[in-house]
Amino acid sequence: QGIRAVLAGSQVQFNTEYSCDAPTQPRWFALTVLPLHQARPGAVVIHQNITERKLAETTLRTNRDYLQAVLDSTNDAIFVSDADTGQIIDVNQRMCAM
């Protein structure tokens, strides 16, 4: 549908991410469709393998959820700060109460 919209001229470009797993591993791709500006309709279709990024996002999300569960389950006041700037990045509910 997105490719058709670009070909018809009703959409400037189309982007999407999709999974296309191999038999032994998960794989993710980003698809970009751009029109060819010629007398005859056409498009450039670009596929980019983004599997590493998607796996890193999943790991980051899992780690963030785990850290948040730890922060929320303790009675201690906890804050996380950037060692270089001293800026507070995250706090738990006990720290907020204090």
mmCIF file of C-alpha atoms in Angstrom:
data_model
loop_
_atom_site.group_PDB
_atom_site.id
_atom_site.type_symbol
_atom_site.label_atom_id
_atom_site.label_comp_id
_atom_site.label_asym_id
_atom_site.label_seq_id
_atom_site.Cartn_x
_atom_site.Cartn_y
_atom_site.Cartn_z
ATOM 1 C CA GLN A 1 0.000 0.000 0.000
ATOM 2 C CA GLY A 2 2.849 2.412 0.862
ATOM 3 C CA ILE A 3 4.717 1.582 -2.348
ATOM 4 C CA ARG A 4 1.539 2.126 -4.369
ATOM 5 C CA ALA A 5 0.992 5.511 -2.693
ATOM 6 C CA VAL A 6 4.518 6.635 -3.620
ATOM 7 C CA LEU A 7 4.051 5.408 -7.205
ATOM 8 C CA ALA A 8 0.714 7.238 -7.440
ATOM 9 C CA GLY A 9 2.287 10.439 -6.149
ATOM 10 C CA SER A 10 -0.065 10.694 -3.178
ATOM 11 C CA GLN A 11 2.794 10.112 -0.712
ATOM 12 C CA VAL A 12 6.292 11.655 -0.859
ATOM 13 C CA GLN A 13 8.002 8.618 0.631
ATOM 14 C CA PHE A 14 7.188 5.469 2.571
ATOM 15 C CA ASN A 15 9.111 3.966 5.510
ATOM 16 C CA THR A 16 8.428 0.860 7.533
ATOM 17 C CA GLU A 17 10.234 -1.718 9.649
ATOM 18 C CA TYR A 18 9.395 -5.401 9.414
ATOM 19 C CA SER A 19 10.618 -8.760 10.635
ATOM 20 C CA CYS A 20 11.716 -11.439 8.192
ATOM 21 C CA ASP A 21 13.143 -14.247 10.278
ATOM 22 C CA ALA A 22 15.669 -16.715 8.940
ATOM 23 C CA PRO A 23 15.234 -20.384 9.944
ATOM 24 C CA THR A 24 17.840 -20.046 12.702
ATOM 25 C CA GLN A 25 17.632 -16.397 13.771
ATOM 26 C CA PRO A 26 15.395 -13.355 13.968
ATOM 27 C CA ARG A 27 15.996 -10.632 11.374
ATOM 28 C CA TRP A 28 14.608 -7.115 10.990
ATOM 29 C CA PHE A 29 14.712 -4.783 8.002
ATOM 30 C CA ALA A 30 13.909 -1.138 7.346
ATOM 31 C CA LEU A 31 12.224 -0.382 4.036
ATOM 32 C CA THR A 32 12.320 3.036 2.383
ATOM 33 C CA VAL A 33 10.520 3.846 -0.857
ATOM 34 C CA LEU A 34 11.313 7.045 -2.778
ATOM 35 C CA PRO A 35 9.797 8.137 -6.095
ATOM 36 C CA LEU A 36 11.770 8.408 -9.313
ATOM 37 C CA HIS A 37 11.047 11.776 -10.873
ATOM 38 C CA GLN A 38 10.802 10.736 -14.510
ATOM 39 C CA ALA A 39 8.115 10.710 -17.192
ATOM 40 C CA ARG A 40 7.414 7.077 -16.359
ATOM 41 C CA PRO A 41 6.396 6.227 -12.781
ATOM 42 C CA GLY A 42 8.939 4.361 -10.715
ATOM 43 C CA ALA A 43 10.453 4.118 -7.294
ATOM 44 C CA VAL A 44 13.675 3.326 -5.516
ATOM 45 C CA VAL A 45 13.160 0.656 -2.856
ATOM 46 C CA ILE A 46 15.842 0.396 -0.164
ATOM 47 C CA HIS A 47 16.093 -2.478 2.324
ATOM 48 C CA GLN A 48 18.460 -2.110 5.273
ATOM 49 C CA ASN A 49 19.228 -4.858 7.779
ATOM 50 C CA ILE A 50 18.496 -3.404 11.243
ATOM 51 C CA THR A 51 18.625 -6.664 13.210
ATOM 52 C CA GLU A 52 21.467 -5.542 15.495
ATOM 53 C CA ARG A 53 19.607 -2.340 16.395
ATOM 54 C CA LYS A 54 16.336 -4.170 17.099
ATOM 55 C CA LEU A 55 18.082 -6.755 19.304
ATOM 56 C CA ALA A 56 19.867 -3.948 21.190
ATOM 57 C CA GLU A 57 16.524 -2.151 21.684
ATOM 58 C CA THR A 58 14.995 -5.344 23.109
ATOM 59 C CA THR A 59 17.937 -5.829 25.481
ATOM 60 C CA LEU A 60 17.796 -2.199 26.581
ATOM 61 C CA ARG A 61 14.041 -2.396 27.202
ATOM 62 C CA THR A 62 14.453 -5.595 29.251
ATOM 63 C CA ASN A 63 17.279 -4.078 31.310
ATOM 64 C CA ARG A 64 15.334 -0.850 31.871
ATOM 65 C CA ASP A 65 12.260 -2.794 33.028
ATOM 66 C CA TYR A 66 14.424 -4.866 35.392
ATOM 67 C CA LEU A 67 16.108 -1.775 36.834
ATOM 68 C CA GLN A 68 12.751 -0.058 37.304
ATOM 69 C CA ALA A 69 11.374 -3.099 39.148
ATOM 70 C CA VAL A 70 14.397 -3.042 41.470
ATOM 71 C CA LEU A 71 14.077 0.701 42.056
ATOM 72 C CA ASP A 72 10.359 0.424 42.808
ATOM 73 C CA SER A 73 10.621 -2.592 45.118
ATOM 74 C CA THR A 74 13.102 -1.311 47.671
ATOM 75 C CA ASN A 75 12.435 0.828 50.752
ATOM 76 C CA ASP A 76 15.762 2.605 50.253
ATOM 77 C CA ALA A 77 15.929 5.980 48.553
ATOM 78 C CA ILE A 78 17.843 5.483 45.321
ATOM 79 C CA PHE A 79 18.875 7.871 42.598
ATOM 80 C CA VAL A 80 20.953 7.313 39.473
ATOM 81 C CA SER A 81 23.168 10.133 38.262
ATOM 82 C CA ASP A 82 25.543 10.776 35.400
ATOM 83 C CA ALA A 83 29.093 10.467 36.786
ATOM 84 C CA ASP A 84 30.416 13.179 34.454
ATOM 85 C CA THR A 85 27.728 15.834 34.828
ATOM 86 C CA GLY A 86 26.162 14.942 38.180
ATOM 87 C CA GLN A 87 22.739 15.176 36.531
ATOM 88 C CA ILE A 88 20.125 12.917 38.135
ATOM 89 C CA ILE A 89 18.862 10.424 35.563
ATOM 90 C CA ASP A 90 16.351 8.359 37.548
ATOM 91 C CA VAL A 91 14.928 8.049 41.063
ATOM 92 C CA ASN A 92 12.687 5.551 42.789
ATOM 93 C CA GLN A 93 9.417 6.320 44.597
ATOM 94 C CA ARG A 94 11.110 6.438 48.022
ATOM 95 C CA MET A 95 13.490 9.148 46.808
ATOM 96 C CA CYS A 96 10.534 11.127 45.464
ATOM 97 C CA ALA A 97 8.843 10.889 48.854
ATOM 98 C CA MET A 98 11.918 12.277 50.567
#
